[in-house]
PDB file of C-alpha atoms in Angstrom:
ATOM      1  CA  UNK A  18      27.376 -46.556  -9.276  1.00  0.00           C
ATOM      2  CA  UNK A  19      27.520 -43.440 -11.491  1.00  0.00           C
ATOM      3  CA  UNK A  20      23.788 -43.703 -12.179  1.00  0.00           C
ATOM      4  CA  UNK A  21      23.067 -43.869  -8.449  1.00  0.00           C
ATOM      5  CA  UNK A  22      25.187 -40.769  -7.774  1.00  0.00           C
ATOM      6  CA  UNK A  23      23.450 -38.854 -10.583  1.00  0.00           C
ATOM      7  CA  UNK A  24      20.054 -39.881  -9.244  1.00  0.00           C
ATOM      8  CA  UNK A  25      20.987 -38.650  -5.772  1.00  0.00           C
ATOM      9  CA  UNK A  26      22.094 -35.322  -7.241  1.00  0.00           C
ATOM     10  CA  UNK A  27      18.759 -34.821  -8.997  1.00  0.00           C
ATOM     11  CA  UNK A  28      16.869 -35.794  -5.858  1.00  0.00           C
ATOM     12  CA  UNK A  29      18.712 -33.080  -3.927  1.00  0.00           C
ATOM     13  CA  UNK A  30      18.161 -30.329  -6.512  1.00  0.00           C
ATOM     14  CA  UNK A  31      14.649 -29.328  -5.334  1.00  0.00           C
ATOM     15  CA  UNK A  32      15.916 -28.934  -1.767  1.00  0.00           C
ATOM     16  CA  UNK A  33      18.738 -26.649  -2.889  1.00  0.00           C
ATOM     17  CA  UNK A  34      16.579 -24.452  -5.064  1.00  0.00           C
ATOM     18  CA  UNK A  35      13.350 -24.728  -3.110  1.00  0.00           C
ATOM     19  CA  UNK A  36      11.627 -21.450  -2.307  1.00  0.00           C
ATOM     20  CA  UNK A  37       8.812 -20.456  -0.036  1.00  0.00           C
ATOM     21  CA  UNK A  38       6.165 -18.495  -1.904  1.00  0.00           C
ATOM     22  CA  UNK A  39       4.089 -15.558  -0.744  1.00  0.00           C
ATOM     23  CA  UNK A  40       1.525 -13.588  -2.733  1.00  0.00           C
ATOM     24  CA  UNK A  41       0.661 -10.137  -1.396  1.00  0.00           C
ATOM     25  CA  UNK A  42      -2.139  -7.864  -2.555  1.00  0.00           C
ATOM     26  CA  UNK A  43      -1.491  -4.290  -1.504  1.00  0.00           C
ATOM     27  CA  UNK A  44      -2.957  -0.833  -1.790  1.00  0.00           C
ATOM     28  CA  UNK A  45      -1.166   1.169  -4.477  1.00  0.00           C
ATOM     29  CA  UNK A  46       0.142   3.778  -2.020  1.00  0.00           C
ATOM     30  CA  UNK A  47       2.604   1.100  -0.859  1.00  0.00           C
ATOM     31  CA  UNK A  48       4.132   0.586  -4.299  1.00  0.00           C
ATOM     32  CA  UNK A  49       7.550   2.011  -3.440  1.00  0.00           C
ATOM     33  CA  UNK A  50       7.728   1.443   0.307  1.00  0.00           C
ATOM     34  CA  UNK A  51       6.682  -2.208   0.125  1.00  0.00           C
ATOM     35  CA  UNK A  52       9.140  -2.896  -2.701  1.00  0.00           C
ATOM     36  CA  UNK A  53      11.948  -1.737  -0.399  1.00  0.00           C
ATOM     37  CA  UNK A  54      10.573  -3.766   2.515  1.00  0.00           C
ATOM     38  CA  UNK A  55      10.359  -6.936   0.431  1.00  0.00           C
ATOM     39  CA  UNK A  56      13.886  -6.424  -0.860  1.00  0.00           C
ATOM     40  CA  UNK A  57      15.153  -6.168   2.724  1.00  0.00           C
ATOM     41  CA  UNK A  58      13.157  -9.224   3.786  1.00  0.00           C
ATOM     42  CA  UNK A  59      14.578 -11.292   0.933  1.00  0.00           C
ATOM     43  CA  UNK A  60      18.112 -10.323   1.883  1.00  0.00           C
ATOM     44  CA  UNK A  61      17.455 -12.067   5.189  1.00  0.00           C
ATOM     45  CA  UNK A  62      15.284 -14.832   3.694  1.00  0.00           C
ATOM     46  CA  UNK A  63      16.863 -15.429   0.261  1.00  0.00           C
ATOM     47  CA  UNK A  64      14.811 -18.543  -0.535  1.00  0.00           C
ATOM     48  CA  UNK A  65      11.509 -16.709  -0.460  1.00  0.00           C
ATOM     49  CA  UNK A  66       9.594 -15.950  -3.641  1.00  0.00           C
ATOM     50  CA  UNK A  67       7.314 -12.961  -3.098  1.00  0.00           C
ATOM     51  CA  UNK A  68       4.833 -11.655  -5.638  1.00  0.00           C
ATOM     52  CA  UNK A  69       2.948  -8.378  -5.142  1.00  0.00           C
ATOM     53  CA  UNK A  70      -0.212  -7.183  -6.861  1.00  0.00           C
ATOM     54  CA  UNK A  71      -0.994  -3.490  -6.350  1.00  0.00           C
ATOM     55  CA  UNK A  72      -4.437  -1.982  -6.726  1.00  0.00           C
ATOM     56  CA  UNK A  73      -7.257  -0.200  -4.957  1.00  0.00           C
ATOM     57  CA  UNK A  74      -8.248  -1.586  -1.573  1.00  0.00           C
ATOM     58  CA  UNK A  75     -11.900  -1.927  -2.520  1.00  0.00           C
ATOM     59  CA  UNK A  76     -11.251  -3.928  -5.658  1.00  0.00           C
ATOM     60  CA  UNK A  77      -8.682  -6.177  -3.973  1.00  0.00           C
ATOM     61  CA  UNK A  78     -11.148  -6.851  -1.165  1.00  0.00           C
ATOM     62  CA  UNK A  79     -13.751  -7.919  -3.707  1.00  0.00           C
ATOM     63  CA  UNK A  80     -11.228 -10.189  -5.420  1.00  0.00           C
ATOM     64  CA  UNK A  81     -10.412 -11.894  -2.117  1.00  0.00           C
ATOM     65  CA  UNK A  82     -14.106 -12.487  -1.479  1.00  0.00           C
ATOM     66  CA  UNK A  83     -14.295 -14.204  -4.851  1.00  0.00           C
ATOM     67  CA  UNK A  84     -11.379 -16.518  -4.104  1.00  0.00           C
ATOM     68  CA  UNK A  85      -8.303 -14.655  -5.367  1.00  0.00           C
ATOM     69  CA  UNK A  86      -5.247 -16.611  -4.121  1.00  0.00           C
ATOM     70  CA  UNK A  87      -3.650 -13.834  -2.069  1.00  0.00           C
ATOM     71  CA  UNK A  88      -1.875 -14.762   1.168  1.00  0.00           C
ATOM     72  CA  UNK A  89      -1.766 -11.254   2.637  1.00  0.00           C
ATOM     73  CA  UNK A  90      -3.755  -8.090   2.060  1.00  0.00           C
ATOM     74  CA  UNK A  91      -2.404  -4.634   2.899  1.00  0.00           C
ATOM     75  CA  UNK A  92      -5.339  -2.232   2.863  1.00  0.00           C
ATOM     76  CA  UNK A  93      -5.220   1.565   2.741  1.00  0.00           C
ATOM     77  CA  UNK A  94      -8.373   1.607   4.884  1.00  0.00           C
ATOM     78  CA  UNK A  95      -8.764  -0.682   7.868  1.00  0.00           C
ATOM     79  CA  UNK A  96     -12.490  -1.101   7.196  1.00  0.00           C
ATOM     80  CA  UNK A  97     -11.826  -3.425   4.234  1.00  0.00           C
ATOM     81  CA  UNK A  98      -9.572  -5.626   6.364  1.00  0.00           C
ATOM     82  CA  UNK A  99     -12.116  -5.606   9.191  1.00  0.00           C
ATOM     83  CA  UNK A 100     -14.938  -6.622   6.868  1.00  0.00           C
ATOM     84  CA  UNK A 101     -12.918  -9.486   5.418  1.00  0.00           C
ATOM     85  CA  UNK A 102     -12.086 -10.746   8.900  1.00  0.00           C
ATOM     86  CA  UNK A 103     -15.655 -10.478  10.190  1.00  0.00           C
ATOM     87  CA  UNK A 104     -16.933 -12.334   7.126  1.00  0.00           C
ATOM     88  CA  UNK A 105     -14.435 -15.178   7.496  1.00  0.00           C
ATOM     89  CA  UNK A 106     -12.135 -14.294   4.597  1.00  0.00           C
ATOM     90  CA  UNK A 107      -9.127 -13.458   6.798  1.00  0.00           C
ATOM     91  CA  UNK A 108      -7.259 -15.757   9.169  1.00  0.00           C
ATOM     92  CA  UNK A 109      -5.929 -12.965  11.402  1.00  0.00           C
ATOM     93  CA  UNK A 110      -7.408  -9.846  12.910  1.00  0.00           C
ATOM     94  CA  UNK A 111      -6.418  -6.593  11.139  1.00  0.00           C
ATOM     95  CA  UNK A 112      -3.043  -5.269  12.251  1.00  0.00           C
ATOM     96  CA  UNK A 113      -2.423  -1.536  11.912  1.00  0.00           C
ATOM     97  CA  UNK A 114       0.720  -0.692  10.006  1.00  0.00           C
ATOM     98  CA  UNK A 115       0.463   3.041   9.247  1.00  0.00           C
ATOM     99  CA  UNK A 116      -1.495   6.241   8.881  1.00  0.00           C
ATOM    100  CA  UNK A 117      -1.435   7.625   5.353  1.00  0.00           C
ATOM    101  CA  UNK A 118      -1.507  11.269   4.220  1.00  0.00           C
ATOM    102  CA  UNK A 119      -2.569  13.001   1.024  1.00  0.00           C
ATOM    103  CA  UNK A 120      -0.863  15.846  -0.813  1.00  0.00           C
ATOM    104  CA  UNK A 121      -1.511  18.321  -3.592  1.00  0.00           C
ATOM    105  CA  UNK A 122       1.036  17.513  -6.316  1.00  0.00           C
ATOM    106  CA  UNK A 123       1.904  18.252  -9.925  1.00  0.00           C
ATOM    107  CA  UNK A 124       4.754  16.975 -12.109  1.00  0.00           C
ATOM    108  CA  UNK A 125       5.025  20.328 -13.862  1.00  0.00           C
ATOM    109  CA  UNK A 126       4.522  22.973 -11.199  1.00  0.00           C
ATOM    110  CA  UNK A 127       5.585  23.488  -7.614  1.00  0.00           C
ATOM    111  CA  UNK A 128       2.527  23.090  -5.392  1.00  0.00           C
ATOM    112  CA  UNK A 129       4.361  23.809  -2.142  1.00  0.00           C
ATOM    113  CA  UNK A 130       2.745  26.632  -0.216  1.00  0.00           C
ATOM    114  CA  UNK A 131      -0.593  26.434  -2.067  1.00  0.00           C
ATOM    115  CA  UNK A 132      -3.402  25.622   0.382  1.00  0.00           C
ATOM    116  CA  UNK A 133      -6.183  23.393  -0.836  1.00  0.00           C
ATOM    117  CA  UNK A 134      -8.708  26.186  -0.338  1.00  0.00           C
ATOM    118  CA  UNK A 135      -6.986  28.189  -3.087  1.00  0.00           C
ATOM    119  CA  UNK A 136      -6.973  25.378  -5.641  1.00  0.00           C
ATOM    120  CA  UNK A 137     -10.072  26.636  -7.446  1.00  0.00           C
ATOM    121  CA  UNK A 138      -8.314  29.952  -8.078  1.00  0.00           C
ATOM    122  CA  UNK A 139      -5.493  28.339 -10.054  1.00  0.00           C
ATOM    123  CA  UNK A 140      -5.439  28.115 -13.840  1.00  0.00           C
ATOM    124  CA  UNK A 141      -5.660  24.413 -14.715  1.00  0.00           C
ATOM    125  CA  UNK A 142      -7.814  22.081 -16.800  1.00  0.00           C
ATOM    126  CA  UNK A 143      -7.846  18.753 -14.972  1.00  0.00           C
ATOM    127  CA  UNK A 144      -7.430  17.561 -11.387  1.00  0.00           C
ATOM    128  CA  UNK A 145      -6.818  13.836 -10.851  1.00  0.00           C
ATOM    129  CA  UNK A 146      -7.972  11.924  -7.791  1.00  0.00           C
ATOM    130  CA  UNK A 147      -8.396   8.198  -7.191  1.00  0.00           C
ATOM    131  CA  UNK A 148     -11.883   6.799  -7.690  1.00  0.00           C
ATOM    132  CA  UNK A 149     -13.673   7.464  -4.367  1.00  0.00           C
ATOM    133  CA  UNK A 150     -16.001   4.489  -4.850  1.00  0.00           C
ATOM    134  CA  UNK A 151     -13.279   1.906  -4.180  1.00  0.00           C
ATOM    135  CA  UNK A 152      -9.999   3.740  -3.443  1.00  0.00           C
ATOM    136  CA  UNK A 153      -9.581   5.077   0.121  1.00  0.00           C
ATOM    137  CA  UNK A 154      -7.181   7.798  -1.018  1.00  0.00           C
ATOM    138  CA  UNK A 155      -9.781   8.979  -3.499  1.00  0.00           C
ATOM    139  CA  UNK A 156     -12.466   9.051  -0.825  1.00  0.00           C
ATOM    140  CA  UNK A 157     -10.201  11.105   1.447  1.00  0.00           C
ATOM    141  CA  UNK A 158      -9.413  13.486  -1.421  1.00  0.00           C
ATOM    142  CA  UNK A 159     -13.123  14.028  -1.976  1.00  0.00           C
ATOM    143  CA  UNK A 160     -13.676  14.625   1.738  1.00  0.00           C
ATOM    144  CA  UNK A 161     -10.849  17.173   1.824  1.00  0.00           C
ATOM    145  CA  UNK A 162     -12.152  19.041  -1.226  1.00  0.00           C
ATOM    146  CA  UNK A 163     -15.609  19.175   0.325  1.00  0.00           C
ATOM    147  CA  UNK A 164     -14.258  20.326   3.687  1.00  0.00           C
ATOM    148  CA  UNK A 165     -12.242  23.056   1.940  1.00  0.00           C
ATOM    149  CA  UNK A 166     -15.464  24.231   0.297  1.00  0.00           C
ATOM    150  CA  UNK A 167     -14.281  23.835  -3.298  1.00  0.00           C
ATOM    151  CA  UNK A 168     -15.776  20.496  -4.390  1.00  0.00           C
ATOM    152  CA  UNK A 169     -18.546  22.040  -6.469  1.00  0.00           C
ATOM    153  CA  UNK A 170     -16.180  24.575  -8.027  1.00  0.00           C
ATOM    154  CA  UNK A 171     -13.731  21.952  -9.338  1.00  0.00           C
ATOM    155  CA  UNK A 172     -15.944  18.850  -9.751  1.00  0.00           C
ATOM    156  CA  UNK A 173     -16.246  19.393 -13.517  1.00  0.00           C
ATOM    157  CA  UNK A 174     -12.441  19.321 -13.801  1.00  0.00           C
ATOM    158  CA  UNK A 175     -11.999  15.987 -12.057  1.00  0.00           C
ATOM    159  CA  UNK A 176     -10.551  12.891 -13.711  1.00  0.00           C
ATOM    160  CA  UNK A 177     -10.275   9.604 -11.848  1.00  0.00           C
ATOM    161  CA  UNK A 178      -7.565   6.986 -11.502  1.00  0.00           C
ATOM    162  CA  UNK A 179      -8.431   3.386 -10.662  1.00  0.00           C
ATOM    163  CA  UNK A 180      -6.045   3.598  -7.709  1.00  0.00           C
ATOM    164  CA  UNK A 181      -3.680   6.171  -6.245  1.00  0.00           C
ATOM    165  CA  UNK A 182      -0.670   5.061  -8.315  1.00  0.00           C
ATOM    166  CA  UNK A 183      -2.666   5.374 -11.540  1.00  0.00           C
ATOM    167  CA  UNK A 184      -3.803   8.810 -10.368  1.00  0.00           C
ATOM    168  CA  UNK A 185      -0.179   9.942 -10.219  1.00  0.00           C
ATOM    169  CA  UNK A 186       0.406   8.418 -13.658  1.00  0.00           C
ATOM    170  CA  UNK A 187      -2.491  10.433 -15.048  1.00  0.00           C
ATOM    171  CA  UNK A 188      -0.734  13.636 -14.076  1.00  0.00           C
ATOM    172  CA  UNK A 189       2.664  12.378 -15.243  1.00  0.00           C
ATOM    173  CA  UNK A 190       1.287  11.489 -18.673  1.00  0.00           C
ATOM    174  CA  UNK A 191      -0.458  14.831 -19.129  1.00  0.00           C
ATOM    175  CA  UNK A 192      -3.950  13.521 -18.465  1.00  0.00           C
ATOM    176  CA  UNK A 193      -4.213  15.939 -15.548  1.00  0.00           C
ATOM    177  CA  UNK A 194      -2.414  19.122 -14.545  1.00  0.00           C
ATOM    178  CA  UNK A 195      -2.612  18.553 -10.796  1.00  0.00           C
ATOM    179  CA  UNK A 196      -3.341  15.510  -8.643  1.00  0.00           C
ATOM    180  CA  UNK A 197      -4.136  14.636  -5.074  1.00  0.00           C
ATOM    181  CA  UNK A 198      -1.946  11.636  -4.322  1.00  0.00           C
ATOM    182  CA  UNK A 199      -0.440   9.739  -1.418  1.00  0.00           C
ATOM    183  CA  UNK A 200       2.448  11.371   0.393  1.00  0.00           C
ATOM    184  CA  UNK A 201       4.236   8.016   0.079  1.00  0.00           C
ATOM    185  CA  UNK A 202       4.225   8.393  -3.720  1.00  0.00           C
ATOM    186  CA  UNK A 203       5.155  12.084  -3.693  1.00  0.00           C
ATOM    187  CA  UNK A 204       8.276  11.221  -1.698  1.00  0.00           C
ATOM    188  CA  UNK A 205       9.552   8.806  -4.348  1.00  0.00           C
ATOM    189  CA  UNK A 206      12.537  10.519  -6.073  1.00  0.00           C
ATOM    190  CA  UNK A 207      11.006  10.360  -9.559  1.00  0.00           C
ATOM    191  CA  UNK A 208       7.882  12.161  -8.338  1.00  0.00           C
ATOM    192  CA  UNK A 209       9.611  14.474  -5.866  1.00  0.00           C
ATOM    193  CA  UNK A 210      11.167  16.752  -8.505  1.00  0.00           C
ATOM    194  CA  UNK A 211       8.455  19.331  -7.833  1.00  0.00           C
ATOM    195  CA  UNK A 212       7.289  20.420  -4.419  1.00  0.00           C
ATOM    196  CA  UNK A 213       4.043  19.136  -2.948  1.00  0.00           C
ATOM    197  CA  UNK A 214       1.609  20.572  -0.405  1.00  0.00           C
ATOM    198  CA  UNK A 215       0.558  18.381   2.509  1.00  0.00           C
ATOM    199  CA  UNK A 216      -3.214  18.477   2.960  1.00  0.00           C
ATOM    200  CA  UNK A 217      -4.234  18.990   6.617  1.00  0.00           C
ATOM    201  CA  UNK A 218      -5.339  15.726   8.216  1.00  0.00           C
ATOM    202  CA  UNK A 219      -8.316  17.425   9.858  1.00  0.00           C
ATOM    203  CA  UNK A 220      -9.922  17.912   6.424  1.00  0.00           C
ATOM    204  CA  UNK A 221     -10.640  14.201   6.010  1.00  0.00           C
ATOM    205  CA  UNK A 222     -11.165  10.960   7.878  1.00  0.00           C
ATOM    206  CA  UNK A 223      -7.879   9.269   8.832  1.00  0.00           C
ATOM    207  CA  UNK A 224      -6.258   6.845   6.425  1.00  0.00           C
ATOM    208  CA  UNK A 225      -5.871   4.104   9.005  1.00  0.00           C
ATOM    209  CA  UNK A 226      -4.102   1.287   7.170  1.00  0.00           C
ATOM    210  CA  UNK A 227      -4.028  -2.365   8.199  1.00  0.00           C
ATOM    211  CA  UNK A 228      -3.055  -5.785   6.901  1.00  0.00           C
ATOM    212  CA  UNK A 229      -4.439  -9.289   7.351  1.00  0.00           C
ATOM    213  CA  UNK A 230      -3.311 -12.781   6.515  1.00  0.00           C
ATOM    214  CA  UNK A 231      -6.109 -14.122   4.359  1.00  0.00           C
ATOM    215  CA  UNK A 232      -7.884 -17.428   4.762  1.00  0.00           C
ATOM    216  CA  UNK A 233      -5.939 -18.622   1.697  1.00  0.00           C
ATOM    217  CA  UNK A 234      -2.656 -17.780   3.465  1.00  0.00           C
ATOM    218  CA  UNK A 235      -3.606 -19.194   6.859  1.00  0.00           C
ATOM    219  CA  UNK A 236      -1.034 -22.004   6.645  1.00  0.00           C
ATOM    220  CA  UNK A 237       1.656 -20.005   4.854  1.00  0.00           C
ATOM    221  CA  UNK A 238       4.681 -19.770   7.153  1.00  0.00           C
ATOM    222  CA  UNK A 239       6.222 -16.983   5.045  1.00  0.00           C
ATOM    223  CA  UNK A 240       3.115 -14.867   5.603  1.00  0.00           C
ATOM    224  CA  UNK A 241       3.566 -15.180   9.367  1.00  0.00           C
ATOM    225  CA  UNK A 242       7.272 -14.371   9.064  1.00  0.00           C
ATOM    226  CA  UNK A 243       6.545 -11.337   6.888  1.00  0.00           C
ATOM    227  CA  UNK A 244       3.881 -10.118   9.321  1.00  0.00           C
ATOM    228  CA  UNK A 245       6.400 -10.301  12.147  1.00  0.00           C
ATOM    229  CA  UNK A 246       8.995  -8.554   9.967  1.00  0.00           C
ATOM    230  CA  UNK A 247       6.626  -5.601   9.555  1.00  0.00           C
ATOM    231  CA  UNK A 248       7.217  -4.807  13.235  1.00  0.00           C
ATOM    232  CA  UNK A 249      10.976  -4.444  12.983  1.00  0.00           C
ATOM    233  CA  UNK A 250      12.782  -1.093  13.332  1.00  0.00           C
ATOM    234  CA  UNK A 251      14.142  -1.445   9.779  1.00  0.00           C
ATOM    235  CA  UNK A 252      10.644  -1.615   8.336  1.00  0.00           C
ATOM    236  CA  UNK A 253       9.359   1.237  10.484  1.00  0.00           C
ATOM    237  CA  UNK A 254      12.274   3.330   9.219  1.00  0.00           C
ATOM    238  CA  UNK A 255      11.342   2.613   5.595  1.00  0.00           C
ATOM    239  CA  UNK A 256       7.705   3.487   6.252  1.00  0.00           C
ATOM    240  CA  UNK A 257       8.672   6.763   7.897  1.00  0.00           C
ATOM    241  CA  UNK A 258      10.968   7.601   4.987  1.00  0.00           C
ATOM    242  CA  UNK A 259       7.977   7.388   2.668  1.00  0.00           C
ATOM    243  CA  UNK A 260       5.877   9.649   4.868  1.00  0.00           C
ATOM    244  CA  UNK A 261       3.760   7.102   6.694  1.00  0.00           C
ATOM    245  CA  UNK A 262       2.933   8.001  10.274  1.00  0.00           C
ATOM    246  CA  UNK A 263       3.178   5.445  13.052  1.00  0.00           C
ATOM    247  CA  UNK A 264       0.656   6.127  15.843  1.00  0.00           C
ATOM    248  CA  UNK A 265       1.346   4.631  19.244  1.00  0.00           C
ATOM    249  CA  UNK A 266      -1.564   2.222  18.832  1.00  0.00           C
ATOM    250  CA  UNK A 267      -0.029   0.928  15.616  1.00  0.00           C
ATOM    251  CA  UNK A 268       3.367   0.473  17.240  1.00  0.00           C
ATOM    252  CA  UNK A 269       1.804  -1.461  20.097  1.00  0.00           C
ATOM    253  CA  UNK A 270      -0.078  -3.636  17.612  1.00  0.00           C
ATOM    254  CA  UNK A 271       3.131  -4.251  15.656  1.00  0.00           C
ATOM    255  CA  UNK A 272       5.012  -5.301  18.778  1.00  0.00           C
ATOM    256  CA  UNK A 273       2.279  -7.612  20.041  1.00  0.00           C
ATOM    257  CA  UNK A 274       1.842  -9.220  16.610  1.00  0.00           C
ATOM    258  CA  UNK A 275       5.560  -9.759  16.206  1.00  0.00           C
ATOM    259  CA  UNK A 276       5.963 -11.289  19.642  1.00  0.00           C
ATOM    260  CA  UNK A 277       3.039 -13.689  19.162  1.00  0.00           C
ATOM    261  CA  UNK A 278       4.035 -14.784  15.664  1.00  0.00           C
ATOM    262  CA  UNK A 279       7.726 -15.236  16.392  1.00  0.00           C
ATOM    263  CA  UNK A 280       6.793 -17.548  19.277  1.00  0.00           C
ATOM    264  CA  UNK A 281       4.869 -19.868  16.948  1.00  0.00           C
TER     265      UNK A 281
END
């Protein structure tokens, strides 16, 4: 009888400790905001096990094409999500979740009030931006520097981060004096000790950000739940706190996505 009871206990253990797993690949500008969102989600869904890999949107997109086992992809540029969907690597159409912004920032000097057009006049050795070839924030930084008419003047001073988070780390570690980084990173308390200067949105193409559930995550119920959760007021509040803008079209997309997925 005792052996039977013990056997029943062991049989029930997996049910008690079972967790639903979700692997997210996300653009590095979401490093702090998405951590807070996941923490809030897990308070409501405590049995979920969520893993996040941060990187540049271009490189993550390539990894997904080569079979990386990511269930969701949060891109800093909607074009990567659109391309994955059109090529059959995503199970859902891209859903807008934010508009990103870039700022002029330094860990050692207050950049507030310094327009981008005056950057070339400052005394500094290195300016860090994300690699434009595969990081949307780097591409937008390049566009802004060109639009401000100072690209050629400062090009020799440029150093490149693999993604926008590494770009901020370059400046923090002394590898650069100034950096152009995501507003969402500049608002994080550790990085917000010095003032930053918001770069006018008209100087670059918009950072229209979107997510997809990948083909790998097509049958993952937690992915659908998390996608619906992205539409909630609590999540929108977190995104706004980190400087992400929520255009009306994105809000409408959020609401429609949430309604459809919650009905499943």
